[in-house]
XYZ file of N, CA and C in Angstrom:
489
model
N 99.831 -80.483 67.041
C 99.038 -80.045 68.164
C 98.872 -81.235 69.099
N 99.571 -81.420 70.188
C 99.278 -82.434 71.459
C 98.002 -82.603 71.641
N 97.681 -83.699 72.198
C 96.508 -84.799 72.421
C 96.009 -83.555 73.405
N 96.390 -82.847 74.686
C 95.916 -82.480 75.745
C 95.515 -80.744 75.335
N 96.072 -80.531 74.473
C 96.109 -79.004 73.954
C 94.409 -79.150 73.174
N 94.109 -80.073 72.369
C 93.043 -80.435 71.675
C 91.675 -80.560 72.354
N 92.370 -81.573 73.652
C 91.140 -81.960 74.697
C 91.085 -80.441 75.465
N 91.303 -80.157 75.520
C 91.449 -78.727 76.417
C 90.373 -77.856 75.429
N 91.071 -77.448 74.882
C 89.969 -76.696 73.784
C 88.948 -76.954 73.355
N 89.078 -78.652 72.871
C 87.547 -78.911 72.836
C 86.750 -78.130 73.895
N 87.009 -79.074 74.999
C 86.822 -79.071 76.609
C 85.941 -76.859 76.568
N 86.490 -76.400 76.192
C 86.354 -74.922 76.459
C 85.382 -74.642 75.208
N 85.675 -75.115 74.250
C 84.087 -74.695 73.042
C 82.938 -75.556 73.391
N 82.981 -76.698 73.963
C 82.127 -77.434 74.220
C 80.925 -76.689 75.973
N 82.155 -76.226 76.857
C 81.353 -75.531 77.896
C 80.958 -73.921 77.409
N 81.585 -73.408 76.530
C 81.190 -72.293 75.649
C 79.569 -72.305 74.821
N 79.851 -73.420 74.336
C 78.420 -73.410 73.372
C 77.226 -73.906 74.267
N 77.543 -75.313 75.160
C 76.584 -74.725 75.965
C 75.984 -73.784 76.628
N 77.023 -72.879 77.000
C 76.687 -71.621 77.635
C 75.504 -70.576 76.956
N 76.097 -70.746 75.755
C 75.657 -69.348 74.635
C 74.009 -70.251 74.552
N 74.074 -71.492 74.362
C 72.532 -71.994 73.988
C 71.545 -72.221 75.001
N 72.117 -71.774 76.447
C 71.353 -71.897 77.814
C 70.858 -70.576 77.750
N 71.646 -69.463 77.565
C 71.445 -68.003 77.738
C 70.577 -67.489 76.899
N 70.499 -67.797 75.145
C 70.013 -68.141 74.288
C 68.557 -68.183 74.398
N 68.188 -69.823 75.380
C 67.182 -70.310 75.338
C 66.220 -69.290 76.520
N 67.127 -68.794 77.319
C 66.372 -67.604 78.247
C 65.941 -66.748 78.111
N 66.869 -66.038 77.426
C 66.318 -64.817 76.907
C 65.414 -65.113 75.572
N 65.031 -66.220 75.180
C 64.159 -66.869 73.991
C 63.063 -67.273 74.867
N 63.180 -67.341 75.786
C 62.168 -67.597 76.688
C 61.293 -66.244 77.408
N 61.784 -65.280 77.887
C 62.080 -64.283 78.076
C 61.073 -63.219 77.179
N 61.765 -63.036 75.650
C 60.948 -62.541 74.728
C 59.415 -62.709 74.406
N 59.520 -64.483 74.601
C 58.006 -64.732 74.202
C 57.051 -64.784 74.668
N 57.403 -65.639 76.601
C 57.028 -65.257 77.505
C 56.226 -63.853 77.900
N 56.771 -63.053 77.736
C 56.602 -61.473 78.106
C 56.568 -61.146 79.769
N 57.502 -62.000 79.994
C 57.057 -61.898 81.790
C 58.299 -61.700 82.401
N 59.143 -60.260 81.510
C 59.998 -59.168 82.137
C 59.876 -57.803 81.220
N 58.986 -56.984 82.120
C 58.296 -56.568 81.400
C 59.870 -54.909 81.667
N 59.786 -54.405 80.586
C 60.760 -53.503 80.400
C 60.422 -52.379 81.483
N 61.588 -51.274 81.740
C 60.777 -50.439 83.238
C 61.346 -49.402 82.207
N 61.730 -49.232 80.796
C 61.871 -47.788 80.023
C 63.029 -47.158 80.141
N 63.811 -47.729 80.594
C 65.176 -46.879 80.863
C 66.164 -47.305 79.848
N 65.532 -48.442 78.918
C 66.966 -49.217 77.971
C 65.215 -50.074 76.999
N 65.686 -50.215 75.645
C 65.030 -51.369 74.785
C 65.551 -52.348 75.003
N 64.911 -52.852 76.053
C 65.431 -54.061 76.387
C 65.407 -54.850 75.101
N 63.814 -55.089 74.701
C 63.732 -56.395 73.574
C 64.493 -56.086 72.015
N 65.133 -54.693 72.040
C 66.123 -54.920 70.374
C 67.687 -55.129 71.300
N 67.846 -55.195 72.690
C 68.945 -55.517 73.130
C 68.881 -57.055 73.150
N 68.002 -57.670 73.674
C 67.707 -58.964 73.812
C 68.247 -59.652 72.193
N 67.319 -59.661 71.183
C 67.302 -59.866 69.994
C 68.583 -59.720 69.360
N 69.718 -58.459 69.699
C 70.855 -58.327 69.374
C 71.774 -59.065 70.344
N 71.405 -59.282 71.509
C 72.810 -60.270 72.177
C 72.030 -62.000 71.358
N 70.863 -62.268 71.141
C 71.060 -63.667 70.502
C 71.413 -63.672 69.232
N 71.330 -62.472 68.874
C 72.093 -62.662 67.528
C 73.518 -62.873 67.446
N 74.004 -62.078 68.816
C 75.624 -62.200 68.931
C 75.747 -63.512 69.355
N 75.309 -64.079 69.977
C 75.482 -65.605 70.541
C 75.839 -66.441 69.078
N 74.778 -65.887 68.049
C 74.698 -66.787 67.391
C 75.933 -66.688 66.056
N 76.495 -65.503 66.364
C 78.050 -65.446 65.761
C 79.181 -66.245 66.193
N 78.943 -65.680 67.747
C 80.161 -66.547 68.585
C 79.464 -68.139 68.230
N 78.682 -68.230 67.955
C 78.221 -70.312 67.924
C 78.798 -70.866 67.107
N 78.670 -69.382 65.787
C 79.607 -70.279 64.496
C 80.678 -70.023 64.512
N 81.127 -68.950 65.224
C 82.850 -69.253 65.775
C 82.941 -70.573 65.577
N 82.521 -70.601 67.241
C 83.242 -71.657 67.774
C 83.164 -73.207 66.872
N 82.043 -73.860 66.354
C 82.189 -74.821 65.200
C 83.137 -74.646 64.114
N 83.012 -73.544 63.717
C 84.424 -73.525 62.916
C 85.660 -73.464 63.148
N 85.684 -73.589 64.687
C 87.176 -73.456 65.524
C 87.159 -74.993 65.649
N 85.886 -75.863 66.060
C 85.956 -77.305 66.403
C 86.422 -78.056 64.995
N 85.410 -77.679 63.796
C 86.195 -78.449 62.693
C 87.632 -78.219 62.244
N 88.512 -77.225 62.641
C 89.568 -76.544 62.270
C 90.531 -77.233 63.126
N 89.883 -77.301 64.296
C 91.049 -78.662 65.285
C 90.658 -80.106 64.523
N 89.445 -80.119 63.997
C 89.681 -81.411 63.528
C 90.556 -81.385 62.339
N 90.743 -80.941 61.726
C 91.763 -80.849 60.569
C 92.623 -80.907 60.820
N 93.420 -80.300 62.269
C 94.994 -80.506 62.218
C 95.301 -81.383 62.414
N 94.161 -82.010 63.696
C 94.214 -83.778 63.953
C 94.505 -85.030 62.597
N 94.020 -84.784 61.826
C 93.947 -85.346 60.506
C 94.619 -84.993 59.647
N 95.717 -83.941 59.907
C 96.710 -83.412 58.444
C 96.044 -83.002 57.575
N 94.955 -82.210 57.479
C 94.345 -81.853 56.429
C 93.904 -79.636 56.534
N 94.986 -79.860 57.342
C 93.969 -78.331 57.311
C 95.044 -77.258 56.381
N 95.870 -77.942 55.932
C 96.819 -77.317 55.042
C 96.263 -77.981 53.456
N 94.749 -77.297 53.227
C 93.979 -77.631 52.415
C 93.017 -76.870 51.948
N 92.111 -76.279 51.043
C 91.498 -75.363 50.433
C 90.051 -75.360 50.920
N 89.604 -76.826 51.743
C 88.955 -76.921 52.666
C 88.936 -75.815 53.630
N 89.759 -76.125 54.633
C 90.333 -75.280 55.484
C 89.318 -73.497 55.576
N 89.571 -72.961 54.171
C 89.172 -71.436 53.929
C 87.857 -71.518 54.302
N 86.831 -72.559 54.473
C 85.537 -72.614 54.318
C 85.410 -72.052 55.891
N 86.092 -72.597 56.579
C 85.906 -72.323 58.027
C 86.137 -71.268 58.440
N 87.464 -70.860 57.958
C 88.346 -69.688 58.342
C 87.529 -68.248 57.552
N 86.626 -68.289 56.543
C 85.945 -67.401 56.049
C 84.847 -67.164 56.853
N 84.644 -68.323 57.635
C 83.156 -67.984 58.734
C 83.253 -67.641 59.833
N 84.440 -67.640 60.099
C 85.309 -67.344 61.363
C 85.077 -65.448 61.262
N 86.275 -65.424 59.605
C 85.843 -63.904 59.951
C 84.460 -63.375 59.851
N 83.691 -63.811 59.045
C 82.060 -63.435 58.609
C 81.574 -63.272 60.095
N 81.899 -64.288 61.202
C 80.802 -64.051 62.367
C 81.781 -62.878 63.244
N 82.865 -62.912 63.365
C 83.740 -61.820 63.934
C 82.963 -59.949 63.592
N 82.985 -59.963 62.158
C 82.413 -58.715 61.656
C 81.067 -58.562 62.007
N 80.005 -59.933 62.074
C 78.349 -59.504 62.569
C 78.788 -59.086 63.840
N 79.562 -60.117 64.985
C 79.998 -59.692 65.918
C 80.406 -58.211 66.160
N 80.917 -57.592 65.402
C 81.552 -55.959 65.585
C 80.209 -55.113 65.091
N 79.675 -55.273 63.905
C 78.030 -54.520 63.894
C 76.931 -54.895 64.319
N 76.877 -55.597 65.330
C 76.244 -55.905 66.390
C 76.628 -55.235 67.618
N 77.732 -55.220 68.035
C 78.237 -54.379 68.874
C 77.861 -53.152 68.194
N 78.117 -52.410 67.432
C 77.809 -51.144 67.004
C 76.349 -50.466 67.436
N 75.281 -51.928 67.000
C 74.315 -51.765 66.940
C 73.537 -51.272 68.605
N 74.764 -51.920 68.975
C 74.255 -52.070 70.800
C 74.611 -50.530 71.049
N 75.979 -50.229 70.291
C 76.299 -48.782 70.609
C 75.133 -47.714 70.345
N 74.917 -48.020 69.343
C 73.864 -46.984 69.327
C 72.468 -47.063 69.782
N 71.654 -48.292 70.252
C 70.711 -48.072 71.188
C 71.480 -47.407 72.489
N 72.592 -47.639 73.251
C 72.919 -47.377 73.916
C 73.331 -45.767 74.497
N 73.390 -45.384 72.850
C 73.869 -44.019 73.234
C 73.085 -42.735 73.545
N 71.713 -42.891 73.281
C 70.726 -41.722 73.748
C 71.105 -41.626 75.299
N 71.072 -42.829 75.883
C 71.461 -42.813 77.767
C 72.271 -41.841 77.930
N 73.165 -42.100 77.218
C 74.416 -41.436 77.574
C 74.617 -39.671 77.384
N 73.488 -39.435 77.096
C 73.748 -37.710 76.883
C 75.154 -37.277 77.273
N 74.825 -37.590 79.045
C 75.961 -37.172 80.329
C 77.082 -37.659 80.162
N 77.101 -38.274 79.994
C 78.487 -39.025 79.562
C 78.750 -39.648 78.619
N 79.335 -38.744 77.611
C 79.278 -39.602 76.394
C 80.659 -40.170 75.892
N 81.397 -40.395 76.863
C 82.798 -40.753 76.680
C 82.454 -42.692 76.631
N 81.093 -42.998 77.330
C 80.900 -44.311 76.846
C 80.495 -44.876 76.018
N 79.606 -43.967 75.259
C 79.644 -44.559 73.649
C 81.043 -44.149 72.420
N 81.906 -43.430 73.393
C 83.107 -43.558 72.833
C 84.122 -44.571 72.820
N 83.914 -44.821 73.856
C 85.055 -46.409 74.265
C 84.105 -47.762 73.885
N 82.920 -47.498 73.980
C 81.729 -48.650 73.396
C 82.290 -48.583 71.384
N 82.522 -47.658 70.753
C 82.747 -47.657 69.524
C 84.073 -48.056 68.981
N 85.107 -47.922 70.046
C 86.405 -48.177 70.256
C 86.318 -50.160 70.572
N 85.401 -50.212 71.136
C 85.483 -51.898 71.299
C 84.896 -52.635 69.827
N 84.335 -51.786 69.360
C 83.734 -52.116 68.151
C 84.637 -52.210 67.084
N 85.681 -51.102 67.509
C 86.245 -51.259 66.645
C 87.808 -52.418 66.520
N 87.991 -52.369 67.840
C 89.093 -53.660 68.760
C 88.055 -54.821 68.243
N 87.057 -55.196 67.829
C 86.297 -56.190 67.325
C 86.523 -56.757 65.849
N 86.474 -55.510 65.282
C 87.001 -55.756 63.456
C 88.479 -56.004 63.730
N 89.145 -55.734 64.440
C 90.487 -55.460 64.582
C 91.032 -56.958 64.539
N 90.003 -57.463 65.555
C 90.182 -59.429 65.528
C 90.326 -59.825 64.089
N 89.172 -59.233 63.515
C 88.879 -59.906 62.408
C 90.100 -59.971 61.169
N 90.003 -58.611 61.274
C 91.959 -58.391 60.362
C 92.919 -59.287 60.755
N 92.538 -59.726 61.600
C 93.949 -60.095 62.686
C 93.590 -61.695 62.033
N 92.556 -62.321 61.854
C 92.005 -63.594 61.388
C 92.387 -63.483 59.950
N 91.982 -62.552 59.129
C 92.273 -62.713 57.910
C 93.772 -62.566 57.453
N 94.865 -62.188 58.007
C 95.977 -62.372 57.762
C 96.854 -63.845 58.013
N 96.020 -64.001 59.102
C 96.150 -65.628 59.562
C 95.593 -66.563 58.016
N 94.460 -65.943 57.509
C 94.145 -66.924 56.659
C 95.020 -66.487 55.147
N 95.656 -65.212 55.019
C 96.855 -64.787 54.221
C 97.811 -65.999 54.048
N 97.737 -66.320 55.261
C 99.559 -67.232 55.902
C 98.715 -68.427 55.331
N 98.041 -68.907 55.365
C 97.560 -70.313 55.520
C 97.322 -70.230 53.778
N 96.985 -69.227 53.605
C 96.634 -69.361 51.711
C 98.351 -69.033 51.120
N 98.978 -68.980 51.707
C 100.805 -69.325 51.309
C 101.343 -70.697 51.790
N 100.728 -71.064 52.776
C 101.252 -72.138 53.336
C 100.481 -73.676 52.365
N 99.544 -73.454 52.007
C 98.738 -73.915 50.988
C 99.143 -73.774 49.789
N 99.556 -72.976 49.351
C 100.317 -73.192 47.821
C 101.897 -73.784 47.791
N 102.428 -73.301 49.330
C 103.658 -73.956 49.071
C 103.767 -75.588 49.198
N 102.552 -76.225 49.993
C 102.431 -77.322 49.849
C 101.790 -78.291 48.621
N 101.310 -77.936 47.997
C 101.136 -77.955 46.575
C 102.029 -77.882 45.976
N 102.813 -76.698 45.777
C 104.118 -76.218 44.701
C 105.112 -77.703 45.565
N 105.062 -78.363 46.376
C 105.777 -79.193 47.056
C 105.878 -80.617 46.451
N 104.330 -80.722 46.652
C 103.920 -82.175 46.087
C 103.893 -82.025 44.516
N 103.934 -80.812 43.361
C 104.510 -80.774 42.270
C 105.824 -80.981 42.130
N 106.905 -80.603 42.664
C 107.948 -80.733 42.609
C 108.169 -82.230 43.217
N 107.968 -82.748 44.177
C 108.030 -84.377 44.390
C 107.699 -84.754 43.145
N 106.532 -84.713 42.771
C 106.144 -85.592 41.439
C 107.271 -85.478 40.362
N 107.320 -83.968 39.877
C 108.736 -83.965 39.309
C 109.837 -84.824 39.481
N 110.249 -84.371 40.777
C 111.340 -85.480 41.541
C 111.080 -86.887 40.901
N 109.640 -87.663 40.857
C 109.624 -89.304 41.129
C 110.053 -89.188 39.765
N 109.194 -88.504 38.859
C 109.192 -88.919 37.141
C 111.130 -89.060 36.886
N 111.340 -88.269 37.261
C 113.261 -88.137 37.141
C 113.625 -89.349 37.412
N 113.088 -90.062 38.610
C 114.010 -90.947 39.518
C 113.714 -92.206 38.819
């Protein structure tokens, strides 16, 4: 992974997490405050409570995306280490998708009239787990790519004892 590919990404989880902990701190502000006061058309405060909860999925995303670049930096992410991250990766992906769900269904009394949007709202929910599959096959590859490097450095050793 290039020096600039790394800084870049950092660069993008780093203006990411600030983001999520500014928005975070507002709507944390917001809640306790009590000085937006709801006008009844939406729960606001179990919507509130559920987007910081989502923040706080995407947060551990993204740290587990930052230590995961640090590993490649270091040759180490082809290591059993590695799974610790990549398991929290998917864990916050899935709160992420029943959280969304959760939004679906405060959301859906509105919708009497149109209820084709808590249809495509359940459809994103479900394009959400879909990530997550999509992560855990990644971590499939990486739990092969991990034994073959092992089965590697056994066979070297083999190799030296011979030589």
């Amino acid at each position: 992974m290039g020096q600039l590919a790394v800084r870049a990404l950092r660069a993008v989880l780093v203006v990411v997490l600030a983001g999520t902990v500014f928005v975070q701190a507002l709507m944390m502000w917001v809640l306790v405050s009590g000085s937006d006061p709801e006008d009844g058309s939406l729960p606001l405060t179990p919507l509130r409570v559920i987007t910081i909860l989502g923040m706080v999925s995407a947060q551990v995303a993204l740290v587990c995306v930052w230590r995961l670049v640090t590993m490649v930096r270091r040759g180490t992410v082809f290591s059993h280490a590695a799974f610790r991250y990549v398991d929290a990766v998917i864990g916050a992906i899935v709160a992420a998708a029943l959280l969304w769900f959760a939004v679906t269904a405060l959301n859906a009394p509105g919708q009497r009239d149109d209820p084709g949007v808590t249809v495509i709202m359940g459809g994103v929910g479900v394009a959400i787990l879909g990530v997550a599959l999509i992560v855990l096959v990644l971590r499939m590859l990486l739990a092969q790519a991990v034994a073959r490097d092992v089965e590697a450095a056994q066979m070297q050793a083999e190799l030296d004892e011979v030589i």
